[in-house]
Coordinates of C-alpha atoms in Angstrom, one line a residue:
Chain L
X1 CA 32.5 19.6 -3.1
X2 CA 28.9 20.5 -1.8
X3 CA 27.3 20.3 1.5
X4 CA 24.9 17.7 0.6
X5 CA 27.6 15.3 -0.6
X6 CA 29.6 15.6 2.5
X7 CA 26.4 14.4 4.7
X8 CA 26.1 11.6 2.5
X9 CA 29.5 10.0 2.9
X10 CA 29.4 10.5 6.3
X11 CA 26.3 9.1 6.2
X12 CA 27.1 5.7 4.7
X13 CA 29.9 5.4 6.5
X14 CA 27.9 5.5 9.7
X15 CA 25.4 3.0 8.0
X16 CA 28.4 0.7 7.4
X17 CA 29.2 1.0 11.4
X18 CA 25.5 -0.4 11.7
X19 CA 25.7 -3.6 9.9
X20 CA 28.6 -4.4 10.7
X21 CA 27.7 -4.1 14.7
X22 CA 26.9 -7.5 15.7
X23 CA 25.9 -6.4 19.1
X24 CA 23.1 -5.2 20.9
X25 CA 24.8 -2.8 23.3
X26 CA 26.5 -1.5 20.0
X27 CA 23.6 -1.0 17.7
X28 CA 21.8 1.2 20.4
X29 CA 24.4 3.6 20.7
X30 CA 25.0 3.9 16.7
X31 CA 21.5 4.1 17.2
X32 CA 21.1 7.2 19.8
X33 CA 23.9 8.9 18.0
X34 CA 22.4 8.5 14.8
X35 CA 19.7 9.8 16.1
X36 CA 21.5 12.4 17.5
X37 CA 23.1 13.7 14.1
X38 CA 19.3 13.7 12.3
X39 CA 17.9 16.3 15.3
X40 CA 20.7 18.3 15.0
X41 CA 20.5 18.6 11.1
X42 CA 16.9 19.9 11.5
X43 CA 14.9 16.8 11.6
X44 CA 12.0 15.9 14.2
X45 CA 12.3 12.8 16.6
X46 CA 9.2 11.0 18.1
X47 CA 9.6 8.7 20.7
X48 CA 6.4 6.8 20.8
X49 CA 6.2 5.5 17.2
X50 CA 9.4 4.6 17.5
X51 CA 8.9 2.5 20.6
X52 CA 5.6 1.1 19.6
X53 CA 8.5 0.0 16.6
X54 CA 10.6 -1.9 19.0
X55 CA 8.6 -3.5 20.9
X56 CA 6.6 -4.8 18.2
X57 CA 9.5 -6.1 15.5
X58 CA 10.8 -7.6 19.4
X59 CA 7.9 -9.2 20.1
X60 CA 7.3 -10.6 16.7
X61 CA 10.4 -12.1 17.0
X62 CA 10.0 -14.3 19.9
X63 CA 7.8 -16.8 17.5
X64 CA 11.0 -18.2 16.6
X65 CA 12.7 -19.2 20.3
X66 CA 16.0 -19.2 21.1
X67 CA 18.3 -19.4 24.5
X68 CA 16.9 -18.8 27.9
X69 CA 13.2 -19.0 28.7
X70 CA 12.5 -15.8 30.9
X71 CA 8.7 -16.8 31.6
X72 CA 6.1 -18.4 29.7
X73 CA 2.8 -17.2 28.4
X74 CA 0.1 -20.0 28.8
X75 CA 2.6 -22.5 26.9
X76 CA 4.2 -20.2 25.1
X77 CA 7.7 -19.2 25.7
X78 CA 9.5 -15.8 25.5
X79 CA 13.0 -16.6 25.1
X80 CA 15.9 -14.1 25.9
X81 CA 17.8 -15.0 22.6
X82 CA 14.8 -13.9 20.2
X83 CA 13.9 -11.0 21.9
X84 CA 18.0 -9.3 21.6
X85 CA 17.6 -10.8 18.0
X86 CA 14.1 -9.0 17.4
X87 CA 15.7 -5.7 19.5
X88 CA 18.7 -5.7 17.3
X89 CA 16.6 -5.9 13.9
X90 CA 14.5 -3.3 15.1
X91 CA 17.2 -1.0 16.0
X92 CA 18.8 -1.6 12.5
X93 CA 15.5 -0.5 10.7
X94 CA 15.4 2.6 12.8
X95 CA 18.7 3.8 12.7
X96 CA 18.4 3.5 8.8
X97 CA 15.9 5.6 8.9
X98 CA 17.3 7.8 10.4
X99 CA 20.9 7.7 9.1
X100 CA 18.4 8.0 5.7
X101 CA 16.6 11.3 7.5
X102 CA 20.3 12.8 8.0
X103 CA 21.6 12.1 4.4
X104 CA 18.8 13.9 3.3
X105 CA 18.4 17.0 5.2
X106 CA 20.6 19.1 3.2
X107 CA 18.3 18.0 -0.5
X108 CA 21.1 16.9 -2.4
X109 CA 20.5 17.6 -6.1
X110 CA 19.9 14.6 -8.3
X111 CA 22.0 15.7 -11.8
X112 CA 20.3 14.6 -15.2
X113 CA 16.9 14.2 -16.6
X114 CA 15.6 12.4 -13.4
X115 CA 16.7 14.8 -11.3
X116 CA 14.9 17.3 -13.6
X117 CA 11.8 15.4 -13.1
X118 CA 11.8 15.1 -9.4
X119 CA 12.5 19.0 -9.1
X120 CA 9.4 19.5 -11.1
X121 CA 7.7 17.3 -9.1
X122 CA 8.4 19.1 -6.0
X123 CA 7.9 22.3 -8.1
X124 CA 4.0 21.1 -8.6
X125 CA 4.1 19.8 -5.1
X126 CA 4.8 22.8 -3.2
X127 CA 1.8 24.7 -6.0
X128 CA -0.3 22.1 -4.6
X129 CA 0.0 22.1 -0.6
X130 CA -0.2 26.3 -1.6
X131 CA -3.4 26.3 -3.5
X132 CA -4.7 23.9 -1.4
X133 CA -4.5 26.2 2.1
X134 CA -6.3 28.6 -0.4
X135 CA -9.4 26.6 -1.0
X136 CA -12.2 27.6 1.6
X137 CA -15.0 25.1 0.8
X138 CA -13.2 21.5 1.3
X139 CA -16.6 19.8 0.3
X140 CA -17.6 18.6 -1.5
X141 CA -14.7 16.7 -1.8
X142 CA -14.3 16.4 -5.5
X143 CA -14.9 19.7 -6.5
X144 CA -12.3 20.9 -4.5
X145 CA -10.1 18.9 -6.0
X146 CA -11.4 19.7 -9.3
X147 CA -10.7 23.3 -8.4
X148 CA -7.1 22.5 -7.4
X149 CA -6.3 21.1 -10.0
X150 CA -8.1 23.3 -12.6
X151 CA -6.0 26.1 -11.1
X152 CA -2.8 24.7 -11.9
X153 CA -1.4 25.3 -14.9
X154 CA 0.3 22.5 -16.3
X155 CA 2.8 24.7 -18.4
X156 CA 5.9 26.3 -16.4
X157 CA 8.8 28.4 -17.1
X158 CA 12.1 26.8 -16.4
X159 CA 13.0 29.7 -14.2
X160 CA 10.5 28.7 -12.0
X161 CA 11.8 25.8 -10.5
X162 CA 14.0 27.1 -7.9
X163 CA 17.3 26.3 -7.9
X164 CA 18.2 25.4 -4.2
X165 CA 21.2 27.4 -3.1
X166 CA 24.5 25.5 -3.4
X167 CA 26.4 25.5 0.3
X168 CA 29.9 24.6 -0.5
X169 CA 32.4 23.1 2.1
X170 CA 34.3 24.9 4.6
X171 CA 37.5 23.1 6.6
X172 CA 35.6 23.2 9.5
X173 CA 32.6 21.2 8.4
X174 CA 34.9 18.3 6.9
X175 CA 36.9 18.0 10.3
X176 CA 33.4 17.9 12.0
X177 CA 31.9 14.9 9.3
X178 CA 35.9 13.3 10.0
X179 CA 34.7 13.3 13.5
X180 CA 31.6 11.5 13.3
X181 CA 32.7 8.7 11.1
X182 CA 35.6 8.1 13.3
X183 CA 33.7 8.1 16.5
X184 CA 31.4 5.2 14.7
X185 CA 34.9 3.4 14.0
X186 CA 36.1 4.3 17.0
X187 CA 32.8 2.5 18.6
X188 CA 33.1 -0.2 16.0
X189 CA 36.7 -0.9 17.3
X190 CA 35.6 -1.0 21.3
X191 CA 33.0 -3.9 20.3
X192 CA 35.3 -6.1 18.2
X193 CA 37.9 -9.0 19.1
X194 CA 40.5 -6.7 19.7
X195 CA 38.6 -4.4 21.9
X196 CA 37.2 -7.2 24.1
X197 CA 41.0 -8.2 24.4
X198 CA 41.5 -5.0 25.8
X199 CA 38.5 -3.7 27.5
X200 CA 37.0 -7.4 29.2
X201 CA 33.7 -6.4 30.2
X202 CA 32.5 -5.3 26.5
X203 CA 32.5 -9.3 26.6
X204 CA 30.3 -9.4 28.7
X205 CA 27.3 -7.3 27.0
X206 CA 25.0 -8.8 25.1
Chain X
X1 CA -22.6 6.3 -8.9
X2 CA -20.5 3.7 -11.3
X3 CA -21.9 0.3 -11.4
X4 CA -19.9 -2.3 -10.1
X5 CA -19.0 -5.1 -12.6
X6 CA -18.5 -8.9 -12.7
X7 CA -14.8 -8.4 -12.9
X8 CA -14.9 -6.5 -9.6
X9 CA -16.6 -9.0 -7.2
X10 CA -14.3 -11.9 -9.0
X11 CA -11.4 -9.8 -7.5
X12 CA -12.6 -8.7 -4.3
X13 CA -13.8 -12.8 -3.8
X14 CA -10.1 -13.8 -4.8
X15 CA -8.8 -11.3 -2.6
X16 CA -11.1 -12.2 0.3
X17 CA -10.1 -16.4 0.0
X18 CA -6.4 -15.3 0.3
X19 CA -7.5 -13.2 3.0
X20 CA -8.8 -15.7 4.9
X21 CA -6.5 -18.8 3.8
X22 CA -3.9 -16.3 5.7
X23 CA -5.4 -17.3 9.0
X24 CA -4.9 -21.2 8.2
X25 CA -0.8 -19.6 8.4
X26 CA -1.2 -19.6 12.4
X27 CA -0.9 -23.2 12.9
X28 CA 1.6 -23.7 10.6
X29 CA 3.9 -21.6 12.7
X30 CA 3.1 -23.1 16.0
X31 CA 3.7 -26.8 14.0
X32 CA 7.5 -26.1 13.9
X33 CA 9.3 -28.9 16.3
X34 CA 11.5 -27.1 19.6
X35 CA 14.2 -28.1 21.0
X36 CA 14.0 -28.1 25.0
X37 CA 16.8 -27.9 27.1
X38 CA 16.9 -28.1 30.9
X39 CA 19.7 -27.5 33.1
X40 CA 19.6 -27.3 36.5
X41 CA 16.7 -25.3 37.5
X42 CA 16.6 -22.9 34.0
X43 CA 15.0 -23.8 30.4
X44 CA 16.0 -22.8 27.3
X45 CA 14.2 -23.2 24.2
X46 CA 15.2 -23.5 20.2
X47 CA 13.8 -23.8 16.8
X48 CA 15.0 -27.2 15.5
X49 CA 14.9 -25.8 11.8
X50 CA 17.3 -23.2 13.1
X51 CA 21.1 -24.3 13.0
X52 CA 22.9 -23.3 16.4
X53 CA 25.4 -24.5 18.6
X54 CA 25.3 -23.5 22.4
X55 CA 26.7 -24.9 25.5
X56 CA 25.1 -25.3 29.0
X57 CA 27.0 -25.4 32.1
X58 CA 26.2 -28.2 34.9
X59 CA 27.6 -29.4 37.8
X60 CA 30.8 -31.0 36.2
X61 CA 31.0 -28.7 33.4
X62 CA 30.0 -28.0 29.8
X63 CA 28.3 -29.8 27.6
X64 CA 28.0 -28.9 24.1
X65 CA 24.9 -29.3 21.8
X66 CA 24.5 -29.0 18.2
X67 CA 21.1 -27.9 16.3
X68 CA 22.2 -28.9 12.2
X69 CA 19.7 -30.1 9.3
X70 CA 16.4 -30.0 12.0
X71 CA 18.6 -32.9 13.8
X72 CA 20.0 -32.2 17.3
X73 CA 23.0 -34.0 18.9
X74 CA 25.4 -33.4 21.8
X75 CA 28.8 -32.5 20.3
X76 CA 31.0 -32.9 23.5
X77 CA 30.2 -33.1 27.4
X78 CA 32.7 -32.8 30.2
X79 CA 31.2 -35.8 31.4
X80 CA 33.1 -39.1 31.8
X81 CA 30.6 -41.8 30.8
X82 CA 30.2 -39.8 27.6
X83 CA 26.4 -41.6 27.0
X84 CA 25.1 -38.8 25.7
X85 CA 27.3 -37.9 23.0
X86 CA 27.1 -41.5 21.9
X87 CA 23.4 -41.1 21.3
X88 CA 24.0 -39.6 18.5
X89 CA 21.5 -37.2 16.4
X90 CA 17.9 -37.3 17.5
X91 CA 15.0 -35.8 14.7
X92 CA 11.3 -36.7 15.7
X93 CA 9.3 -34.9 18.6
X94 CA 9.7 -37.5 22.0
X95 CA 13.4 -38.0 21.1
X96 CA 15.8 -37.1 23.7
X97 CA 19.1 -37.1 25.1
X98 CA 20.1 -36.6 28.9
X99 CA 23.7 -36.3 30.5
X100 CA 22.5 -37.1 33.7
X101 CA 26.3 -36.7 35.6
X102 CA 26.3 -33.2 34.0
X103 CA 22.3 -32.7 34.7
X104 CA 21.6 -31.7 31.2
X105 CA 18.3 -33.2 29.4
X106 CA 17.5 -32.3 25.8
X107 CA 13.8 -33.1 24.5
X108 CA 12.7 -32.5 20.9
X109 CA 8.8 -31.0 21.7
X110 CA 6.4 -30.6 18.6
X111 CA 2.9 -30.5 18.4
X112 CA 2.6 -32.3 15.2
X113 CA 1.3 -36.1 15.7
X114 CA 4.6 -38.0 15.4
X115 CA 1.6 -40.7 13.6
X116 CA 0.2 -38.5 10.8
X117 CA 3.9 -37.3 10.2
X118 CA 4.9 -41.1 9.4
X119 CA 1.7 -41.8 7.5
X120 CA 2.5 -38.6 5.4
X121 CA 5.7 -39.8 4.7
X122 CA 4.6 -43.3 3.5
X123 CA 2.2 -41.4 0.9
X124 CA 4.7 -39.3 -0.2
X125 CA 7.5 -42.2 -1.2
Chain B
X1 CA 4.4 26.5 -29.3
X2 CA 4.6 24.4 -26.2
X3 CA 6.0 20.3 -28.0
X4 CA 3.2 17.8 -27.1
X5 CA 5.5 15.8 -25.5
X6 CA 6.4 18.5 -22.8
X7 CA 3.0 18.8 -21.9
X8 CA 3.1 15.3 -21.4
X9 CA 5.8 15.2 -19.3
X10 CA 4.6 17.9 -17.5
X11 CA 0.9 16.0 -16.6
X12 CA 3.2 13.3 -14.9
X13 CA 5.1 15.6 -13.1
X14 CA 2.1 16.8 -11.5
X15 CA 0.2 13.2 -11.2
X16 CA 3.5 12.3 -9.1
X17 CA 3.2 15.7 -7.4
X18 CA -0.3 14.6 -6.4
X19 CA 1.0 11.1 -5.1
X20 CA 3.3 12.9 -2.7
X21 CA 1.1 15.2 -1.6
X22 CA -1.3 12.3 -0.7
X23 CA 1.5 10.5 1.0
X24 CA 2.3 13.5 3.2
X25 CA -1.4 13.3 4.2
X26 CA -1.4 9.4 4.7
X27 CA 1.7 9.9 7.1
X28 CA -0.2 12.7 9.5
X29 CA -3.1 9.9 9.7
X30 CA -2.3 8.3 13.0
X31 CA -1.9 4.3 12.4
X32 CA -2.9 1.6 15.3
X33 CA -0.2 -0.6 13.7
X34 CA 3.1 0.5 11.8
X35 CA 3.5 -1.1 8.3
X36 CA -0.6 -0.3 8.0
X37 CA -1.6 1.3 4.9
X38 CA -4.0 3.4 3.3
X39 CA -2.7 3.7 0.1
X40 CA -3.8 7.0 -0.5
X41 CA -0.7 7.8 -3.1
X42 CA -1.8 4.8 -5.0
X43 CA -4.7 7.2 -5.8
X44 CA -3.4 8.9 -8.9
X45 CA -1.5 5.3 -10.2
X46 CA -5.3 4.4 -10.4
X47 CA -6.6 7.0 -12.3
X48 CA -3.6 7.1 -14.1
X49 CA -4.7 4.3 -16.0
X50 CA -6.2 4.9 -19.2
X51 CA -4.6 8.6 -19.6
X52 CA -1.0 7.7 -19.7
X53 CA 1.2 5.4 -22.5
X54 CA 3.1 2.0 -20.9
X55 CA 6.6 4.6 -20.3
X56 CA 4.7 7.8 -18.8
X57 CA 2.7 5.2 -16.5
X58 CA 6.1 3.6 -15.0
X59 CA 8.0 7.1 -15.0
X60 CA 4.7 8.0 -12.8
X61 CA 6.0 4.9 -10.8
X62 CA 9.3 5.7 -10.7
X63 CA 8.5 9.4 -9.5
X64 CA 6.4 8.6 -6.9
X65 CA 8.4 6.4 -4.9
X66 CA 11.6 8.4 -5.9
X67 CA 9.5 11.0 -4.2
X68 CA 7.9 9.5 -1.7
X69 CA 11.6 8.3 -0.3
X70 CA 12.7 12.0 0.0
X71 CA 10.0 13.8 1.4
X72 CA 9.8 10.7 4.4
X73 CA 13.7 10.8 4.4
X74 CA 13.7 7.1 4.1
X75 CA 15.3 6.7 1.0
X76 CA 18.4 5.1 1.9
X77 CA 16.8 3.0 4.3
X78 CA 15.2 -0.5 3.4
X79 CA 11.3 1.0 4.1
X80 CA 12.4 2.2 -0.1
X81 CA 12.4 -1.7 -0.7
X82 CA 9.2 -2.0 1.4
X83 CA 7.6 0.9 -0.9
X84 CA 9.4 0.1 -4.2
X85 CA 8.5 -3.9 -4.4
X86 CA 4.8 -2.8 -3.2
X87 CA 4.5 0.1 -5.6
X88 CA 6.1 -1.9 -9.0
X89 CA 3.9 -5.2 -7.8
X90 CA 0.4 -3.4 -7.4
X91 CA 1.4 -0.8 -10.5
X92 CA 2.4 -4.2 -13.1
X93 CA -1.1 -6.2 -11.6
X94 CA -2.8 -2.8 -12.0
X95 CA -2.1 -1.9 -15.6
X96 CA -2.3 -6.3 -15.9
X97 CA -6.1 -5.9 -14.9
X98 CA -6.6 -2.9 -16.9
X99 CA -5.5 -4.3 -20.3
X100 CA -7.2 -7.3 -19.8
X101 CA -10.2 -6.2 -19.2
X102 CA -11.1 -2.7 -20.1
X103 CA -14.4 -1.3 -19.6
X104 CA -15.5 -4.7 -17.9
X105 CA -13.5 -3.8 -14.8
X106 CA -14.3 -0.7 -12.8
X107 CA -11.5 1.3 -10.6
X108 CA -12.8 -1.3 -7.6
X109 CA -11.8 -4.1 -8.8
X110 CA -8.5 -2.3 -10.0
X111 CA -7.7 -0.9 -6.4
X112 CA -8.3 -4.3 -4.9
X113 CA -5.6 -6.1 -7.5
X114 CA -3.2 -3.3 -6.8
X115 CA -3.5 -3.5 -3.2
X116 CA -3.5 -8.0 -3.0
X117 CA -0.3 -7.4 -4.9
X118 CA 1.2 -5.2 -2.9
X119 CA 0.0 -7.0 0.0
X120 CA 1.8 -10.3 -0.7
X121 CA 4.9 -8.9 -1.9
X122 CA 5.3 -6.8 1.2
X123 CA 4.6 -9.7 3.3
X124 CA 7.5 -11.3 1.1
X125 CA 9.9 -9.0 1.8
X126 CA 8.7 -8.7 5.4
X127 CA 9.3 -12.4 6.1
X128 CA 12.9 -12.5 4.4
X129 CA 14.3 -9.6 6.3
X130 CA 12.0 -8.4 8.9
X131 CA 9.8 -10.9 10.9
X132 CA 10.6 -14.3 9.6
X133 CA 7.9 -16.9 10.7
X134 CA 6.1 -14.0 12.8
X135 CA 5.3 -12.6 9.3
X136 CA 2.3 -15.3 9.2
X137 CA 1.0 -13.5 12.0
X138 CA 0.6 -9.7 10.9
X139 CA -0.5 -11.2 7.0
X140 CA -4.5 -11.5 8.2
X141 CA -4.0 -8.1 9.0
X142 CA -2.5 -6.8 6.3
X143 CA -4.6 -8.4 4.3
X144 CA -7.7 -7.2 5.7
X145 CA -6.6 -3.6 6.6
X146 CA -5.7 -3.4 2.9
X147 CA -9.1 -5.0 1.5
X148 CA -11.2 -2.7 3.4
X149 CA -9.0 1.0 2.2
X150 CA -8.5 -0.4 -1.6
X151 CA -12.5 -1.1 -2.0
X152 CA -12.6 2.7 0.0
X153 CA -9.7 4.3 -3.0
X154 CA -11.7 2.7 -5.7
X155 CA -15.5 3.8 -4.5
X156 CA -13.6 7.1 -4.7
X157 CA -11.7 6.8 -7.7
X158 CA -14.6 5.7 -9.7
X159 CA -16.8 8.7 -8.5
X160 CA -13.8 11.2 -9.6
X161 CA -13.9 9.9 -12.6
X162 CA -17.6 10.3 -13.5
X163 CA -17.5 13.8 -11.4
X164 CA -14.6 15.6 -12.1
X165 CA -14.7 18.0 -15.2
X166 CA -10.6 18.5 -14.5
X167 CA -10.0 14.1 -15.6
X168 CA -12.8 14.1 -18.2
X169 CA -10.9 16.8 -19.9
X170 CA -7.6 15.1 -19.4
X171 CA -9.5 12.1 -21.4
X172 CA -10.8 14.1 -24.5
X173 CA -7.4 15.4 -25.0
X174 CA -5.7 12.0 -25.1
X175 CA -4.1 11.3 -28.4

């Protein structure tokens, strides 16, 4: 089995955690340790954007009201129940994203003619951003993206599109992936019927 | 510099109506009939096209309303005259139902003309 | 002897190539709003027009949101159904317009189909899983934000077109 494929089951098993998570308290800490498992596999976070996210998609929401009225704006009223709604779609979009930045990091290899296509496409892609850095006079604009393109060559050698190295799977990185799913399980477990039998004051989250 | 054709203005005029029908969309959000609920000194608010059941706690104890089909209705009160379940479903903006033992008032608030809406309906049948 | 239809395949390997590298640009460009668009990638879909058969044109499609997915890491997320319903939309109304009209329609009036497409379909998808009702409230914007950049991609893609020595030779060597 390869790397990439390991990432990916993990992945969607992770994802299933998410929808499944009805709430709020839940689907931010699939959230942060989704989040977690994309900076560790080598991909960036920003926290602004992703606030600016949230608090838009939560704001949005409250068009719609529903439960409690925590204050009122002229006469309209921001309702407790649409904000955990809009907080709770918002945190679904981002964790996908990033439980979709994890998946990825390791590039796993698309098999058949599609998969052909796409590695040429990145092939031409990285010439590209290359010849691009190598262009001095940037205007005007259309002739230096004549010259770009007038550099490339549109005929390649099939040895040229580099075959990513294959990283098969040791032990150690399949009890690591075992791990993660069940600690999203685990989590799911805490948060369901059963758990709030056991642990009381999950019940009381939102 | 390529002329610009006939064509082109037709579609950026099209585009531009849609554009700005988009802003009629506002009202038609804000048009969309709420469900008010007071109970002691707190409010909550719904969306009567939005089916929901919640229950409110008072004085004597629960009472239990139902949002179903844009109609709203108490479902059960711990009350013992029981008035405001027998009230049945109320649907137009003005309708309400209170449970006064329990303290619970429910008001149906839109800011569509409960007039035009009947007039609209009379065209439409 | 390089087959004809390698060459081919090759030219939409690299129109695709172009659309990512676009994309990549479009996602450094700081945005006042998220879910507001340039469209730059939809730059090559509208020159593509005219150079490429009905199959190379929606394997151009294909590629670039394929692509775009991977290289934002948000293929397995539902932004893909954001980009794939706003891609296929503006790509069908695109080629729709193009057809119909040939020379009497410049890449203007093109852009601005593609995008109003796009546009609408996004704010479909938006209000069925995203906003609900609050949908109403971002479409102006939408709208507008994407009026203003398609008439922008169009000024430009009709200038390439008349400029550029590398497209004019693309078009002589159409067959």
């Amino acid at each position: 089995m390869k790397y990439s494929s390991l990432r990916l089951i993990s992945g969607a098993f992770i994802i299933l955690a998410i929808i499944l998570s009805e709430s709020l308290v839940l689907r931010f800490l699939m959230t942060f340790y989704i989040i977690v498992l994309a900076l560790n596999s080598g991909r960036k976070f920003r926290l602004l954007p992703n606030i600016i996210l949230f608090i838009s998609i939560s704001l949005a929401n409250t068009i719609t009201p529903y439960g409690l009225v925590l204050f009122s704006i002229g006469s309209y009223p921001i309702t407790l129940g649409a904000l955990i709604n809009g907080a709770n779609k918002a945190l679904l979009l981002i964790s996908f994203i990033y439980a979709s930045h994890y998946m990825m990091s390791s590039r796993p290899q698309i098999p058949g003619k599609l998969g052909h296509l796409i590695s040429m496409q990145f092939y031409y892609f990285d010439r590209l951003t290359t010849k691009w850095r190598q262009i001095e006079k940037k205007t005007p604009i259309i002739g230096a993206i004549d010259q770009l393109l007038l550099g490339i060559e549109t005929e390649i050698d099939e040895d040229s599109i580099k075959q990513t190295e294959i990283k098969y799977v040791k032990t150690k990185d399949v009890l690591i992936h075992i791990l993660h799913i069940s600690i999203a399980l685990l989590l799911l477990f805490i948060f369901s019927d059963m758990g709030k039998n056991i642990l009381p004051f999950i019940a009381q989250l939102p | 510099m390529k002329k610009l054709t006939p064509i082109d203005i037709i579609i950026f005029i099209l585009f531009l109506t849609i554009g700005i029908m988009s802003f009629t969309l506002y009202s038609t959000v804000s048009e969309n009939p709420e469900v008010h609920v007071t109970a002691g000194d707190k409010e909550w608010v719904y969306d009567l096209s939005v089916d929901t059941t919640v229950s409110f706690e008072g004085p004597i104890g629960f009472t239990t309303m139902e949002i179903s089909n844009n109609r709203v209705h108490v479902h059960d009160s711990d009350c013992k005259n029981q008035i405001c379940v027998l009230t049945g479903w109320i649907e137009k903006p003005g309708e309400w139902i209170a449970c006064l033992p329990n303290n619970v008032f429910i008001v149906i608030e839109g800011h569509t003309d409960i007039a035009t809406e009947e007039e609209a309906d009379d065209i439409s049948y | 002897m390089i087959s004809h239809t390698k060459v081919r395949i090759e030219l939409v390997a690299l129109f695709s190539a172009c659309a990512l590298f676009l994309s990549t640009i479009e996602y450094m460009i700081p945005k006042p709003v998220p879910f507001m668009r340039l469209g730059l990638a939809n730059l090559p879909i509208i020159l593509a027009l005219g150079i490429f058969t009905y199959r190379e044109y929606f394997l151009l499609l294909l590629l670039k949101v394929l692509g775009q997915g991977l290289i934002s890491g948000t293929i397995f997320s539902y932004i893909i159904l954001f980009s794939l319903a706003g891609s296929l939309s503006s790509a069908i109304f695109m080629l729709l317009i193009f057809t119909l009209f040939k020379d009497k329609v410049s890449r203007v009036g093109i852009s601005l189909g593609g995008a109003l497409a796009s546009a609408i379909s996004q704010l479909f998808i938006s209000r069925l899983i995203l906003f609900k009702e609050a949908t109403y409230v971002i479409a102006p914007l939408f709208l507008f934000s994407g009026l203003i950049s398609s008439i922008i991609l169009g000024i430009f893609a009709n200038e390439f077109i008349v400029k550029s020595k590398w497209y004019s030779t693309l078009k002589e060597s159409k067959v």
